[in-house]
Every structure is written in structure tokens, then in C-alpha cells.
């Protein structure tokens, strides 16, 4: 069967985390740049579908194609390594250190941003005919997303910051679930179906994904959005990254590791009354045990 049970799945998840920590700088950068680029293209696709059809749900249904492509190709997202690499450290895999994990996170963040920004620039050229005309409907929609999800939070002060953080937590609860579910099947159709569900959910619910935002907000700035780089960093990217980290670890990584990652302690057998008595009076057991054993063997119930 193609289904991998959770007890077997956790080993694959930990192996994946350990291997990512060991990647060379070149491999980590290439895989994270391509991961950020593919997810950004999917975000542009989803916004285009929602804008042209007027059906936001349709855009959310189709958005997971980017996530599926990048994970089938083995590319990396920051939201994924937030979950995989700490589990390898908790499992004490050789060579996996906190320094190695932080190095991996930093490189993946940088690579994802490069890939997302490259797509943002390319899409800005497309929707403005090389910056020779005002943005088309899709470009305007992207610009407004950037405004609403920075200044919109800022208007509410601390309550807005809390909401932003919680949306980041909820987002990576779903995205990290998709990362793990990508390994719960050994068949490509099984992987696709498993990944599709949580990714569609997070996108339609408007949760905050740090890599998607690396595309949406630079796009908004390139297309004339009414917010600043500091608005983007303070009122979106930084709290979103922290929320993504907490959501992935607290709701996916740690629960899986606690319940499946370590073997359960064997149950201690409780001695019978006869065994306890024999232990207290060893001298009286020189003849009786053989007879007792014989009687117990004869009368022992079957099954």
C-alpha cells in the first residue's frame, strides 16, 4: 500500500530534516531560490484567477499547484525547514547542531526572498508592459493586498500585531501539515492529494505565509502600493516569520515527535502473589515449585 503510517512516517520526516542541515551552501541556496520562485508564481496565478473570475475560492483551490511542484522537486521553503530541522536535533542525529539549523534557516530565508523578489519583478514587468503603462487589474489587486495587510494591521495597534502573529501561526500549522503529508504516501497521486488540502485551506482563509508575502509585498511596492518597506517588515514579514515558526513547531513538529518519535517505555511486569511470596521465602521453594508448575500447566485455560 502507498499509505505510510504515522509511526513509520516520523522517521522519514527526521531523516529529511537531518539531510537539509547537511546540504552545502550552493545546494541550499539553489533549492530555496527555486522554492520561493515557484510558490510566488503560484500566488500570482491564484490572484490572477481570483481577479479575472471574481471567485476567490477558485484561486485558493488552484494555488496548491505551486506548493506541490516545489516539494515534488525537492525544493525548500522556510516554513518547511522550520519544522523538519528541529526534529533532527531533538532526535540527536549526528552532525545536527543548533548552529547548523540556524545556518540552514538563514540561507533558506535568503534564497526564498531572492526567488520571490525575482518573480515579483518579472510579474511587475508583465502587468505594466515593462513599466510603460499603469498596472492592469491583476497588478492593482496585488498592490491593494500589500496595503491591506500592512497598514490594515497597523490601524489596530497591538491588537493588529496579535492578529498578524496568530494568522502566521495558523498558516504554518497548515503548511507544515502539508510538508509532512507529502511524505505520508509513496505514490505521486497520494502525495498530491495529501498536500492539496491544508494548502488550499490556509490560502483561502487569508493566513499569513512569510514566503508568499515575500512576493506580494515587493510586488505591491513595485506597482505603486501605498506602504513602505518598513511597513512591510514591521507590520507583516517579521511577525509572520515568528508566527510561522511557532505554528509549525507547536502544532505539527513537536506533537508528532512526542507521540511517534520516541519508543514508548516498556511496561513493567507486576509479579504475582506467588512470586512475591517465593521471593520472601526462597528456602521453602525447593520442592513446591515443580509441583505447582505441573498443576498450573494442566489446568491452564486455552487462549
Short mmCIF file of C-alpha atoms in Angstrom, two decimals:
data_model
loop_
_atom_site.label_atom_id
_atom_site.label_comp_id
_atom_site.label_asym_id
_atom_site.label_seq_id
_atom_site.Cartn_x
_atom_site.Cartn_y
_atom_site.Cartn_z
CA UNK A 1 0.00 0.00 0.00
CA UNK A 2 1.14 3.58 -0.61
CA UNK A 3 -0.02 4.85 2.79
CA UNK A 4 2.77 5.36 5.31
CA UNK A 5 1.58 5.06 8.91
CA UNK A 6 2.49 7.94 11.25
CA UNK A 7 4.72 5.71 13.37
CA UNK A 8 6.80 4.99 10.25
CA UNK A 9 6.39 8.50 8.83
CA UNK A 10 8.23 10.24 11.65
CA UNK A 11 11.50 8.53 10.73
CA UNK A 12 11.25 9.87 7.19
CA UNK A 13 10.48 13.36 8.49
CA UNK A 14 13.51 13.31 10.80
CA UNK A 15 15.74 11.98 8.02
CA UNK A 16 14.60 14.83 5.77
CA UNK A 17 15.42 17.39 8.45
CA UNK A 18 18.87 15.95 9.05
CA UNK A 19 19.69 15.92 5.34
CA UNK A 20 18.70 19.58 4.92
CA UNK A 21 21.05 20.67 7.69
CA UNK A 22 23.87 18.86 5.86
CA UNK A 23 23.25 20.48 2.44
CA UNK A 24 26.07 22.56 1.03
CA UNK A 25 25.55 26.31 0.76
CA UNK A 26 25.19 26.01 -3.01
CA UNK A 27 22.52 23.30 -2.84
CA UNK A 28 20.60 25.07 -0.08
CA UNK A 29 20.57 28.35 -2.00
CA UNK A 30 19.56 26.82 -5.34
CA UNK A 31 16.75 24.78 -3.81
CA UNK A 32 15.42 27.67 -1.72
CA UNK A 33 15.58 30.17 -4.60
CA UNK A 34 13.58 27.81 -6.79
CA UNK A 35 11.17 27.05 -3.95
CA UNK A 36 10.45 30.74 -3.39
CA UNK A 37 10.08 31.35 -7.12
CA UNK A 38 7.63 28.51 -7.73
CA UNK A 39 5.47 29.41 -4.75
CA UNK A 40 5.44 33.04 -5.90
CA UNK A 41 4.32 32.05 -9.39
CA UNK A 42 1.51 30.06 -7.81
CA UNK A 43 0.50 33.10 -5.74
CA UNK A 44 0.47 35.26 -8.89
CA UNK A 45 -1.60 32.57 -10.60
CA UNK A 46 -4.11 32.42 -7.75
CA UNK A 47 -4.52 36.22 -7.64
CA UNK A 48 -4.96 36.28 -11.43
CA UNK A 49 -7.64 33.57 -11.27
CA UNK A 50 -9.48 35.26 -8.40
CA UNK A 51 -9.34 38.68 -10.10
CA UNK A 52 -10.38 37.59 -13.58
CA UNK A 53 -13.15 35.24 -12.46
CA UNK A 54 -14.34 37.13 -9.38
CA UNK A 55 -14.30 33.82 -7.47
CA UNK A 56 -11.65 33.90 -4.70
CA UNK A 57 -12.34 30.27 -3.80
CA UNK A 58 -11.23 29.17 -7.26
CA UNK A 59 -7.88 30.89 -6.78
CA UNK A 60 -7.44 29.10 -3.45
CA UNK A 61 -8.33 25.75 -4.99
CA UNK A 62 -5.65 26.19 -7.67
CA UNK A 63 -2.91 27.79 -5.54
CA UNK A 64 -1.56 24.46 -4.19
CA UNK A 65 -0.13 23.56 -7.61
CA UNK A 66 2.95 25.66 -6.83
CA UNK A 67 3.48 24.06 -3.44
CA UNK A 68 3.08 20.61 -4.94
CA UNK A 69 5.55 21.26 -7.76
CA UNK A 70 8.27 22.59 -5.49
CA UNK A 71 8.02 19.74 -2.99
CA UNK A 72 7.92 17.05 -5.65
CA UNK A 73 11.15 18.58 -6.98
CA UNK A 74 12.73 18.65 -3.52
CA UNK A 75 12.98 22.44 -3.25
CA UNK A 76 12.86 24.21 0.11
CA UNK A 77 10.70 26.74 1.91
CA UNK A 78 11.50 28.43 5.19
CA UNK A 79 8.16 27.29 6.59
CA UNK A 80 9.11 23.67 5.90
CA UNK A 81 12.61 23.70 7.38
CA UNK A 82 11.19 25.40 10.47
CA UNK A 83 9.59 22.02 11.24
CA UNK A 84 11.92 19.41 9.77
CA UNK A 85 15.33 20.50 11.02
CA UNK A 86 14.50 20.91 14.76
CA UNK A 87 13.16 17.35 14.85
CA UNK A 88 16.52 16.05 13.65
CA UNK A 89 18.15 17.98 16.51
CA UNK A 90 15.67 16.63 19.06
CA UNK A 91 16.43 13.14 17.77
CA UNK A 92 20.17 13.80 18.30
CA UNK A 93 21.12 13.00 14.72
CA UNK A 94 24.90 13.08 14.22
CA UNK A 95 26.14 16.43 12.94
CA UNK A 96 22.86 18.27 13.54
CA UNK A 97 23.57 21.24 15.79
CA UNK A 98 21.70 24.41 16.67
CA UNK A 99 24.30 26.36 14.71
CA UNK A 100 23.70 24.18 11.67
CA UNK A 101 19.95 24.67 11.95
CA UNK A 102 20.26 28.46 12.19
CA UNK A 103 22.63 28.44 9.20
CA UNK A 104 20.06 26.47 7.21
CA UNK A 105 17.24 28.83 8.20
CA UNK A 106 19.26 31.90 7.24
CA UNK A 107 20.24 30.52 3.83
CA UNK A 108 16.70 29.33 3.06
CA UNK A 109 15.25 32.71 4.08
CA UNK A 110 17.69 34.49 1.78
CA UNK A 111 17.12 32.07 -1.08
CA UNK A 112 13.34 32.23 -0.77
CA UNK A 113 13.47 36.03 -0.82
CA UNK A 114 15.68 36.09 -3.92
CA UNK A 115 13.33 33.74 -5.75
CA UNK A 116 10.18 35.57 -4.63
CA UNK A 117 11.59 39.01 -5.47
CA UNK A 118 12.70 37.82 -8.92
CA UNK A 119 9.17 36.67 -9.70
CA UNK A 120 7.75 39.92 -8.26
CA UNK A 121 9.95 41.90 -10.65
CA UNK A 122 9.07 39.71 -13.64
CA UNK A 123 5.34 39.89 -12.89
CA UNK A 124 5.52 43.68 -12.43
CA UNK A 125 7.02 43.90 -15.93
CA UNK A 126 4.23 41.70 -17.30
CA UNK A 127 1.31 43.62 -15.76
CA UNK A 128 2.72 47.05 -16.73
CA UNK A 129 4.17 46.21 -20.17
CA UNK A 130 7.67 46.90 -18.88
CA UNK A 131 6.55 49.77 -16.61
CA UNK A 132 5.25 51.69 -19.62
CA UNK A 133 1.58 51.62 -18.53
CA UNK A 134 -0.31 51.63 -15.23
CA UNK A 135 -0.82 48.18 -13.67
CA UNK A 136 -3.65 46.11 -15.07
CA UNK A 137 -6.41 44.68 -12.87
CA UNK A 138 -4.19 41.92 -11.53
CA UNK A 139 -1.42 44.39 -10.68
CA UNK A 140 -3.86 46.65 -8.86
CA UNK A 141 -5.20 43.70 -6.88
CA UNK A 142 -1.68 42.76 -5.77
CA UNK A 143 -0.94 46.35 -4.76
CA UNK A 144 -4.08 46.53 -2.62
CA UNK A 145 -3.22 43.25 -0.91
CA UNK A 146 0.05 44.80 0.25
CA UNK A 147 -1.70 47.86 1.65
CA UNK A 148 -4.44 45.96 3.45
CA UNK A 149 -2.06 43.50 5.08
CA UNK A 150 0.37 46.09 6.43
CA UNK A 151 -1.44 49.36 7.12
CA UNK A 152 -4.60 47.39 7.81
CA UNK A 153 -2.93 45.71 10.78
CA UNK A 154 -1.18 48.91 11.88
CA UNK A 155 -4.53 50.68 12.26
CA UNK A 156 -5.38 48.32 15.13
CA UNK A 157 -2.10 48.70 17.01
CA UNK A 158 -1.27 45.87 19.41
CA UNK A 159 -4.48 44.03 18.53
CA UNK A 160 -3.47 44.15 14.88
CA UNK A 161 0.00 42.81 15.69
CA UNK A 162 -1.53 39.96 17.69
CA UNK A 163 -3.89 39.13 14.84
CA UNK A 164 -1.00 39.14 12.37
CA UNK A 165 1.05 36.81 14.57
CA UNK A 166 -1.84 34.38 15.09
CA UNK A 167 -2.50 34.30 11.35
CA UNK A 168 1.15 33.36 10.89
CA UNK A 169 0.78 30.60 13.48
CA UNK A 170 -2.35 29.20 11.83
CA UNK A 171 -0.74 29.42 8.42
CA UNK A 172 2.23 27.24 9.21
CA UNK A 173 0.09 24.82 11.16
CA UNK A 174 -1.49 24.05 7.79
CA UNK A 175 1.65 24.43 5.64
CA UNK A 176 3.75 22.24 7.94
CA UNK A 177 0.95 19.68 7.85
CA UNK A 178 1.24 19.77 4.07
CA UNK A 179 5.02 19.29 4.30
CA UNK A 180 4.59 16.21 6.49
CA UNK A 181 1.70 14.83 4.44
CA UNK A 182 3.94 14.99 1.37
CA UNK A 183 5.75 12.03 2.94
CA UNK A 184 2.69 10.06 4.04
CA UNK A 185 2.31 8.37 0.67
CA UNK A 186 4.81 6.66 -1.60
CA UNK A 187 2.78 7.43 -4.74
CA UNK A 188 2.70 10.77 -6.57
CA UNK A 189 -1.15 10.96 -6.68
CA UNK A 190 -1.26 10.20 -2.95
CA UNK A 191 1.27 12.93 -2.19
CA UNK A 192 -0.62 15.46 -4.33
CA UNK A 193 -3.97 14.78 -2.67
CA UNK A 194 -2.48 14.91 0.82
CA UNK A 195 -0.67 18.21 0.22
CA UNK A 196 -3.57 19.89 -1.56
CA UNK A 197 -5.98 20.05 1.36
CA UNK A 198 -4.09 22.06 4.02
CA UNK A 199 -2.51 24.43 1.47
CA UNK A 200 -5.87 25.30 -0.07
CA UNK A 201 -7.24 25.94 3.42
CA UNK A 202 -4.51 28.37 4.51
CA UNK A 203 -4.66 30.39 1.29
CA UNK A 204 -8.43 30.85 1.25
CA UNK A 205 -8.54 31.70 4.95
CA UNK A 206 -6.11 34.58 4.42
CA UNK A 207 -3.48 33.30 6.82
CA UNK A 208 -0.02 34.86 6.64
CA UNK A 209 2.75 32.92 4.87
CA UNK A 210 6.17 34.54 5.03
CA UNK A 211 7.28 33.32 1.59
CA UNK A 212 4.07 34.26 -0.22
CA UNK A 213 4.42 37.69 1.38
CA UNK A 214 7.97 37.96 0.02
CA UNK A 215 6.28 38.06 -3.37
CA UNK A 216 3.10 40.01 -2.63
CA UNK A 217 4.62 42.96 -0.80
CA UNK A 218 7.61 43.71 -3.05
CA UNK A 219 5.14 43.38 -5.93
CA UNK A 220 2.90 45.93 -4.27
CA UNK A 221 5.79 48.35 -3.80
CA UNK A 222 6.86 47.93 -7.44
CA UNK A 223 3.28 48.51 -8.58
CA UNK A 224 2.68 51.67 -6.58
CA UNK A 225 1.20 50.31 -3.35
CA UNK A 226 0.73 52.94 -0.66
CA UNK A 227 3.01 51.49 2.04
CA UNK A 228 6.73 51.46 2.80
CA UNK A 229 9.45 48.85 3.19
CA UNK A 230 9.38 49.40 6.97
CA UNK A 231 5.60 48.90 6.98
CA UNK A 232 6.20 45.60 5.23
CA UNK A 233 8.92 44.45 7.62
CA UNK A 234 7.35 45.57 10.91
CA UNK A 235 3.69 45.06 10.12
CA UNK A 236 4.00 41.84 8.20
CA UNK A 237 7.20 39.94 7.44
CA UNK A 238 8.90 39.79 10.85
CA UNK A 239 5.78 38.88 12.91
CA UNK A 240 4.73 36.44 10.17
CA UNK A 241 8.10 34.64 10.26
CA UNK A 242 7.85 34.30 14.04
CA UNK A 243 4.26 33.08 13.83
CA UNK A 244 5.18 30.57 11.14
CA UNK A 245 7.98 29.22 13.34
CA UNK A 246 5.71 28.82 16.37
CA UNK A 247 2.83 27.34 14.39
CA UNK A 248 4.92 24.72 12.63
CA UNK A 249 6.74 23.55 15.75
CA UNK A 250 3.95 23.74 18.33
CA UNK A 251 1.13 22.27 16.26
CA UNK A 252 2.94 19.86 13.94
CA UNK A 253 6.59 19.06 14.66
CA UNK A 254 6.62 18.64 18.43
CA UNK A 255 3.30 16.73 18.72
CA UNK A 256 4.43 14.25 16.05
CA UNK A 257 7.80 13.77 17.70
CA UNK A 258 6.41 13.38 21.22
CA UNK A 259 3.85 10.74 20.27
CA UNK A 260 5.71 8.90 17.48
CA UNK A 261 9.36 9.95 17.56
CA UNK A 262 10.48 8.12 20.69
CA UNK A 263 9.76 4.46 21.54
CA UNK A 264 7.37 4.03 24.43
CA UNK A 265 8.88 2.82 27.67
CA UNK A 266 8.19 -0.91 28.10
CA UNK A 267 5.60 -1.77 30.71
CA UNK A 268 6.99 -3.31 33.86
CA UNK A 269 5.53 -6.72 34.64
CA UNK A 270 3.90 -6.86 38.08
CA UNK A 271 4.96 -10.02 39.97
CA UNK A 272 2.18 -12.38 41.03
CA UNK A 273 1.38 -13.04 44.68
CA UNK A 274 3.07 -16.45 44.48
CA UNK A 275 6.22 -14.93 43.00
CA UNK A 276 6.36 -12.28 45.71
CA UNK A 277 5.92 -14.95 48.37
CA UNK A 278 8.65 -17.08 46.80
CA UNK A 279 10.99 -14.13 46.79
CA UNK A 280 10.37 -13.58 50.50
CA UNK A 281 10.81 -17.28 51.43
CA UNK A 282 13.33 -18.77 49.00
CA UNK A 283 14.12 -21.79 51.24
CA UNK A 284 10.56 -23.15 51.07
CA UNK A 285 10.56 -23.27 47.30
CA UNK A 286 12.97 -26.20 46.88
CA UNK A 287 10.25 -28.81 46.10
CA UNK A 288 6.94 -26.98 45.74
CA UNK A 289 7.58 -25.02 42.55
CA UNK A 290 7.81 -28.08 40.33
CA UNK A 291 4.51 -29.46 41.53
CA UNK A 292 2.82 -26.07 41.34
CA UNK A 293 4.08 -25.61 37.80
CA UNK A 294 2.78 -29.01 36.78
CA UNK A 295 -0.68 -28.31 38.22
CA UNK A 296 -0.81 -24.89 36.57
CA UNK A 297 0.22 -26.38 33.24
CA UNK A 298 -2.53 -29.00 33.33
CA UNK A 299 -5.30 -26.61 34.30
CA UNK A 300 -4.18 -23.55 32.31
CA UNK A 301 -7.05 -22.19 30.16
CA UNK A 302 -6.56 -22.33 26.39
CA UNK A 303 -6.34 -18.96 24.60
#
